[in-house]
Amino acid sequence: MIILVVDDDKSIRTLLQKYLTSWGHEVLLVADGEEAWDILQSTDVRLVISDWMMPRLDGVDLCRRIRSQKLLKYIYIILLTARDTKRELVIGMEAGDEQSV
């Protein structure tokens, strides 16, 4: 499976790449949501693991952008964050809900 890791912290990208490749996955690494969006236009990515807070396009807006497209394939998204309020949890969950886009 091709997995796209999106995080502005290089050490997080490297750590995730280490684990995911050891489990047999092909891993693509980018530093922000805009780069991720470009990759998603041309690559058969099935899973995106994205940080919430990043420059240019954050993880929540990337998730919304993915869900707003009528894609032929479903893309699973894991949103990583240290945010922990109920309000922020709802924001993250709603960003991934195709019905709310």
Tab-separated table of N, CA and C in Angstrom:
chain	number	residue	atom	x	y	z
A	1	MET	N	0.845	-1.176	0.000
A	1	MET	CA	0.000	0.000	0.000
A	1	MET	C	0.891	1.239	0.000
A	2	ILE	N	0.499	2.243	-0.757
A	2	ILE	CA	1.216	3.513	-0.759
A	2	ILE	C	0.602	4.398	0.328
A	3	ILE	N	1.460	4.859	1.245
A	3	ILE	CA	1.029	5.714	2.350
A	3	ILE	C	1.734	7.057	2.219
A	4	LEU	N	0.958	8.125	2.319
A	4	LEU	CA	1.496	9.482	2.261
A	4	LEU	C	1.575	10.044	3.671
A	5	VAL	N	2.779	10.391	4.094
A	5	VAL	CA	3.001	10.993	5.412
A	5	VAL	C	3.233	12.485	5.214
A	6	VAL	N	2.414	13.281	5.903
A	6	VAL	CA	2.441	14.734	5.741
A	6	VAL	C	2.700	15.370	7.105
A	7	ASP	N	3.886	15.942	7.268
A	7	ASP	CA	4.225	16.575	8.542
A	7	ASP	C	5.367	17.546	8.309
A	8	ASP	N	5.283	18.712	8.933
A	8	ASP	CA	6.348	19.693	8.772
A	8	ASP	C	7.556	19.386	9.655
A	9	ASP	N	7.443	18.405	10.527
A	9	ASP	CA	8.550	17.987	11.386
A	9	ASP	C	9.255	16.788	10.735
A	10	LYS	N	10.482	17.017	10.296
A	10	LYS	CA	11.225	15.970	9.579
A	10	LYS	C	11.424	14.725	10.434
A	11	SER	N	11.632	14.886	11.734
A	11	SER	CA	11.865	13.724	12.597
A	11	SER	C	10.617	12.840	12.689
A	12	ILE	N	9.439	13.442	12.686
A	12	ILE	CA	8.185	12.669	12.707
A	12	ILE	C	8.036	11.914	11.382
A	13	ARG	N	8.298	12.607	10.266
A	13	ARG	CA	8.218	11.941	8.962
A	13	ARG	C	9.152	10.744	8.895
A	14	THR	N	10.377	10.926	9.361
A	14	THR	CA	11.377	9.867	9.315
A	14	THR	C	10.984	8.692	10.201
A	15	LEU	N	10.482	8.971	11.388
A	15	LEU	CA	10.059	7.919	12.304
A	15	LEU	C	8.911	7.101	11.708
A	16	LEU	N	7.906	7.782	11.180
A	16	LEU	CA	6.784	7.077	10.565
A	16	LEU	C	7.240	6.264	9.359
A	17	GLN	N	8.126	6.831	8.556
A	17	GLN	CA	8.638	6.104	7.393
A	17	GLN	C	9.345	4.816	7.826
A	18	LYS	N	10.127	4.900	8.879
A	18	LYS	CA	10.856	3.727	9.373
A	18	LYS	C	9.895	2.598	9.715
A	19	TYR	N	8.860	2.903	10.483
A	19	TYR	CA	7.910	1.866	10.883
A	19	TYR	C	7.100	1.352	9.700
A	20	LEU	N	6.583	2.252	8.905
A	20	LEU	CA	5.707	1.842	7.799
A	20	LEU	C	6.432	1.018	6.743
A	21	THR	N	7.667	1.391	6.424
A	21	THR	CA	8.422	0.598	5.445
A	21	THR	C	8.798	-0.758	6.023
A	22	SER	N	9.063	-0.828	7.325
A	22	SER	CA	9.388	-2.122	7.929
A	22	SER	C	8.189	-3.067	7.897
A	23	TRP	N	6.992	-2.513	7.770
A	23	TRP	CA	5.765	-3.316	7.674
A	23	TRP	C	5.387	-3.577	6.213
A	24	GLY	N	6.262	-3.192	5.284
A	24	GLY	CA	6.074	-3.533	3.881
A	24	GLY	C	5.349	-2.505	3.027
A	25	HIS	N	5.162	-1.296	3.526
A	25	HIS	CA	4.453	-0.271	2.769
A	25	HIS	C	5.420	0.645	2.030
A	26	GLU	N	4.965	1.179	0.917
A	26	GLU	CA	5.698	2.229	0.215
A	26	GLU	C	5.271	3.547	0.846
A	27	VAL	N	6.233	4.381	1.217
A	27	VAL	CA	5.933	5.610	1.940
A	27	VAL	C	6.433	6.815	1.161
A	28	LEU	N	5.555	7.797	1.002
A	28	LEU	CA	5.910	9.077	0.399
A	28	LEU	C	5.883	10.123	1.497
A	29	LEU	N	6.864	11.006	1.516
A	29	LEU	CA	6.986	12.015	2.572
A	29	LEU	C	6.882	13.417	1.989
A	30	VAL	N	6.057	14.259	2.621
A	30	VAL	CA	5.974	15.674	2.257
A	30	VAL	C	5.829	16.513	3.522
A	31	ALA	N	6.126	17.816	3.387
A	31	ALA	CA	6.189	18.689	4.554
A	31	ALA	C	4.940	19.532	4.796
A	32	ASP	N	3.999	19.556	3.855
A	32	ASP	CA	2.779	20.332	4.099
A	32	ASP	C	1.637	19.839	3.214
A	33	GLY	N	0.455	20.356	3.488
A	33	GLY	CA	-0.744	19.911	2.794
A	33	GLY	C	-0.769	20.220	1.309
A	34	GLU	N	-0.174	21.318	0.907
A	34	GLU	CA	-0.136	21.646	-0.530
A	34	GLU	C	0.688	20.618	-1.295
A	35	GLU	N	1.843	20.246	-0.742
A	35	GLU	CA	2.657	19.209	-1.378
A	35	GLU	C	1.880	17.890	-1.417
A	36	ALA	N	1.186	17.592	-0.339
A	36	ALA	CA	0.391	16.365	-0.277
A	36	ALA	C	-0.684	16.370	-1.354
A	37	TRP	N	-1.363	17.502	-1.505
A	37	TRP	CA	-2.425	17.596	-2.511
A	37	TRP	C	-1.873	17.329	-3.909
A	38	ASP	N	-0.694	17.870	-4.196
A	38	ASP	CA	-0.066	17.635	-5.496
A	38	ASP	C	0.203	16.143	-5.713
A	39	ILE	N	0.720	15.471	-4.705
A	39	ILE	CA	0.996	14.032	-4.792
A	39	ILE	C	-0.301	13.256	-5.015
A	40	LEU	N	-1.354	13.634	-4.305
A	40	LEU	CA	-2.629	12.918	-4.404
A	40	LEU	C	-3.250	13.014	-5.794
A	41	GLN	N	-2.895	14.027	-6.554
A	41	GLN	CA	-3.426	14.185	-7.905
A	41	GLN	C	-2.833	13.189	-8.891
A	42	SER	N	-1.671	12.631	-8.559
A	42	SER	CA	-0.993	11.792	-9.542
A	42	SER	C	-0.564	10.413	-9.029
A	43	THR	N	-0.870	10.105	-7.784
A	43	THR	CA	-0.396	8.857	-7.195
A	43	THR	C	-1.552	8.121	-6.526
A	44	ASP	N	-1.529	6.799	-6.601
A	44	ASP	CA	-2.589	5.973	-6.027
A	44	ASP	C	-2.368	5.753	-4.533
A	45	VAL	N	-2.497	6.821	-3.774
A	45	VAL	CA	-2.345	6.770	-2.320
A	45	VAL	C	-3.664	6.279	-1.718
A	46	ARG	N	-3.580	5.329	-0.783
A	46	ARG	CA	-4.786	4.805	-0.129
A	46	ARG	C	-4.906	5.267	1.313
A	47	LEU	N	-3.789	5.744	1.912
A	47	LEU	CA	-3.791	6.200	3.299
A	47	LEU	C	-2.940	7.452	3.404
A	48	VAL	N	-3.492	8.461	4.072
A	48	VAL	CA	-2.761	9.692	4.378
A	48	VAL	C	-2.649	9.797	5.889
A	49	ILE	N	-1.435	9.971	6.371
A	49	ILE	CA	-1.198	10.251	7.790
A	49	ILE	C	-0.682	11.674	7.839
A	50	SER	N	-1.477	12.565	8.437
A	50	SER	CA	-1.164	13.993	8.368
A	50	SER	C	-1.167	14.655	9.737
A	51	ASP	N	-0.220	15.543	9.914
A	51	ASP	CA	-0.212	16.421	11.075
A	51	ASP	C	-1.359	17.419	10.938
A	52	TRP	N	-1.849	17.929	12.024
A	52	TRP	CA	-2.918	18.930	12.004
A	52	TRP	C	-2.346	20.296	11.645
A	53	MET	N	-1.318	20.722	12.365
A	53	MET	CA	-0.784	22.075	12.204
A	53	MET	C	0.456	22.062	11.306
A	54	MET	N	0.306	22.699	10.133
A	54	MET	CA	1.397	22.799	9.172
A	54	MET	C	1.260	24.112	8.416
A	55	PRO	N	2.354	24.567	7.817
A	55	PRO	CA	2.257	25.779	6.995
A	55	PRO	C	1.502	25.516	5.697
A	56	ARG	N	1.088	26.580	5.052
A	56	ARG	CA	0.403	26.591	3.751
A	56	ARG	C	-0.968	25.940	3.802
A	57	LEU	N	-1.070	24.640	3.967
A	57	LEU	CA	-2.355	23.948	4.048
A	57	LEU	C	-2.270	22.958	5.201
A	58	ASP	N	-3.075	23.188	6.250
A	58	ASP	CA	-2.986	22.301	7.413
A	58	ASP	C	-3.722	20.983	7.170
A	59	GLY	N	-3.589	20.067	8.116
A	59	GLY	CA	-4.153	18.738	7.977
A	59	GLY	C	-5.670	18.722	7.882
A	60	VAL	N	-6.336	19.581	8.646
A	60	VAL	CA	-7.803	19.637	8.606
A	60	VAL	C	-8.270	20.099	7.225
A	61	ASP	N	-7.653	21.141	6.700
A	61	ASP	CA	-8.056	21.625	5.374
A	61	ASP	C	-7.684	20.643	4.265
A	62	LEU	N	-6.571	19.927	4.434
A	62	LEU	CA	-6.230	18.877	3.478
A	62	LEU	C	-7.308	17.794	3.495
A	63	CYS	N	-7.717	17.406	4.675
A	63	CYS	CA	-8.766	16.396	4.813
A	63	CYS	C	-10.057	16.872	4.145
A	64	ARG	N	-10.434	18.104	4.389
A	64	ARG	CA	-11.639	18.665	3.756
A	64	ARG	C	-11.513	18.663	2.232
A	65	ARG	N	-10.337	19.019	1.751
A	65	ARG	CA	-10.119	19.061	0.306
A	65	ARG	C	-10.250	17.664	-0.301
A	66	ILE	N	-9.683	16.674	0.365
A	66	ILE	CA	-9.783	15.295	-0.122
A	66	ILE	C	-11.237	14.853	-0.148
A	67	ARG	N	-11.965	15.122	0.930
A	67	ARG	CA	-13.355	14.680	1.027
A	67	ARG	C	-14.281	15.432	0.066
A	68	SER	N	-13.897	16.639	-0.335
A	68	SER	CA	-14.755	17.414	-1.237
A	68	SER	C	-14.686	16.901	-2.673
A	69	GLN	N	-13.679	16.110	-2.992
A	69	GLN	CA	-13.525	15.563	-4.336
A	69	GLN	C	-14.328	14.274	-4.456
A	70	LYS	N	-14.896	14.063	-5.581
A	70	LYS	CA	-15.614	12.815	-5.845
A	70	LYS	C	-14.633	11.839	-6.484
A	71	LEU	N	-13.837	11.207	-5.649
A	71	LEU	CA	-12.784	10.319	-6.126
A	71	LEU	C	-13.341	8.926	-6.395
A	72	LEU	N	-12.715	8.212	-7.304
A	72	LEU	CA	-13.124	6.847	-7.616
A	72	LEU	C	-12.703	5.869	-6.523
A	73	LYS	N	-11.701	6.243	-5.757
A	73	LYS	CA	-11.220	5.380	-4.684
A	73	LYS	C	-11.326	6.132	-3.353
A	74	TYR	N	-11.506	5.380	-2.288
A	74	TYR	CA	-11.589	5.977	-0.958
A	74	TYR	C	-10.179	6.138	-0.410
A	75	ILE	N	-9.902	7.284	0.169
A	75	ILE	CA	-8.608	7.531	0.801
A	75	ILE	C	-8.840	7.622	2.308
A	76	TYR	N	-8.184	6.750	3.044
A	76	TYR	CA	-8.262	6.777	4.509
A	76	TYR	C	-7.327	7.862	5.013
A	77	ILE	N	-7.737	8.534	6.091
A	77	ILE	CA	-6.953	9.641	6.628
A	77	ILE	C	-6.813	9.479	8.131
A	78	ILE	N	-5.585	9.578	8.610
A	78	ILE	CA	-5.307	9.645	10.044
A	78	ILE	C	-4.741	11.029	10.303
A	79	LEU	N	-5.375	11.763	11.186
A	79	LEU	CA	-4.960	13.120	11.515
A	79	LEU	C	-4.252	13.092	12.867
A	80	LEU	N	-2.961	13.449	12.873
A	80	LEU	CA	-2.161	13.467	14.093
A	80	LEU	C	-2.195	14.851	14.719
A	81	THR	N	-2.394	14.895	16.027
A	81	THR	CA	-2.420	16.195	16.698
A	81	THR	C	-2.238	16.034	18.197
A	82	ALA	N	-1.728	17.090	18.809
A	82	ALA	CA	-1.656	17.159	20.267
A	82	ALA	C	-2.887	17.873	20.818
A	83	ARG	N	-3.720	18.365	19.938
A	83	ARG	CA	-4.949	19.042	20.365
A	83	ARG	C	-5.863	18.017	21.021
A	84	ASP	N	-6.539	18.465	22.101
A	84	ASP	CA	-7.318	17.476	22.833
A	84	ASP	C	-8.654	17.975	23.385
A	85	THR	N	-9.100	19.125	22.927
A	85	THR	CA	-10.399	19.578	23.419
A	85	THR	C	-11.514	18.891	22.629
A	86	LYS	N	-12.690	18.834	23.222
A	86	LYS	CA	-13.830	18.232	22.532
A	86	LYS	C	-14.140	18.986	21.249
A	87	ARG	N	-14.048	20.316	21.291
A	87	ARG	CA	-14.323	21.135	20.107
A	87	ARG	C	-13.385	20.771	18.960
A	88	GLU	N	-12.097	20.626	19.277
A	88	GLU	CA	-11.119	20.281	18.244
A	88	GLU	C	-11.332	18.855	17.730
A	89	LEU	N	-11.724	17.948	18.602
A	89	LEU	CA	-12.040	16.593	18.173
A	89	LEU	C	-13.187	16.614	17.163
A	90	VAL	N	-14.207	17.420	17.445
A	90	VAL	CA	-15.344	17.534	16.534
A	90	VAL	C	-14.904	18.136	15.199
A	91	ILE	N	-14.062	19.150	15.243
A	91	ILE	CA	-13.560	19.769	14.009
A	91	ILE	C	-12.841	18.724	13.153
A	92	GLY	N	-11.968	17.948	13.782
A	92	GLY	CA	-11.237	16.918	13.048
A	92	GLY	C	-12.151	15.843	12.473
A	93	MET	N	-13.113	15.400	13.251
A	93	MET	CA	-14.039	14.369	12.779
A	93	MET	C	-14.921	14.892	11.647
A	94	GLU	N	-15.400	16.123	11.789
A	94	GLU	CA	-16.249	16.688	10.737
A	94	GLU	C	-15.480	16.905	9.433
A	95	ALA	N	-14.192	17.211	9.535
A	95	ALA	CA	-13.377	17.404	8.324
A	95	ALA	C	-13.305	16.104	7.517
A	96	GLY	N	-13.385	14.981	8.187
A	96	GLY	CA	-13.305	13.697	7.510
A	96	GLY	C	-14.647	13.126	7.086
A	97	ASP	N	-15.721	13.814	7.408
A	97	ASP	CA	-17.064	13.337	7.078
A	97	ASP	C	-17.475	13.833	5.707
A	98	GLU	N	-17.638	12.915	4.778
A	98	GLU	CA	-18.016	13.286	3.420
A	98	GLU	C	-19.349	14.038	3.385
A	99	GLN	N	-20.235	13.775	4.327
A	99	GLN	CA	-21.545	14.400	4.326
A	99	GLN	C	-21.485	15.876	4.708
A	100	SER	N	-20.459	16.268	5.465
A	100	SER	CA	-20.390	17.647	5.935
A	100	SER	C	-19.656	18.575	4.974
A	101	VAL	N	-19.043	18.003	3.940
A	101	VAL	CA	-18.268	18.812	2.996
A	101	VAL	C	-19.179	19.430	1.964
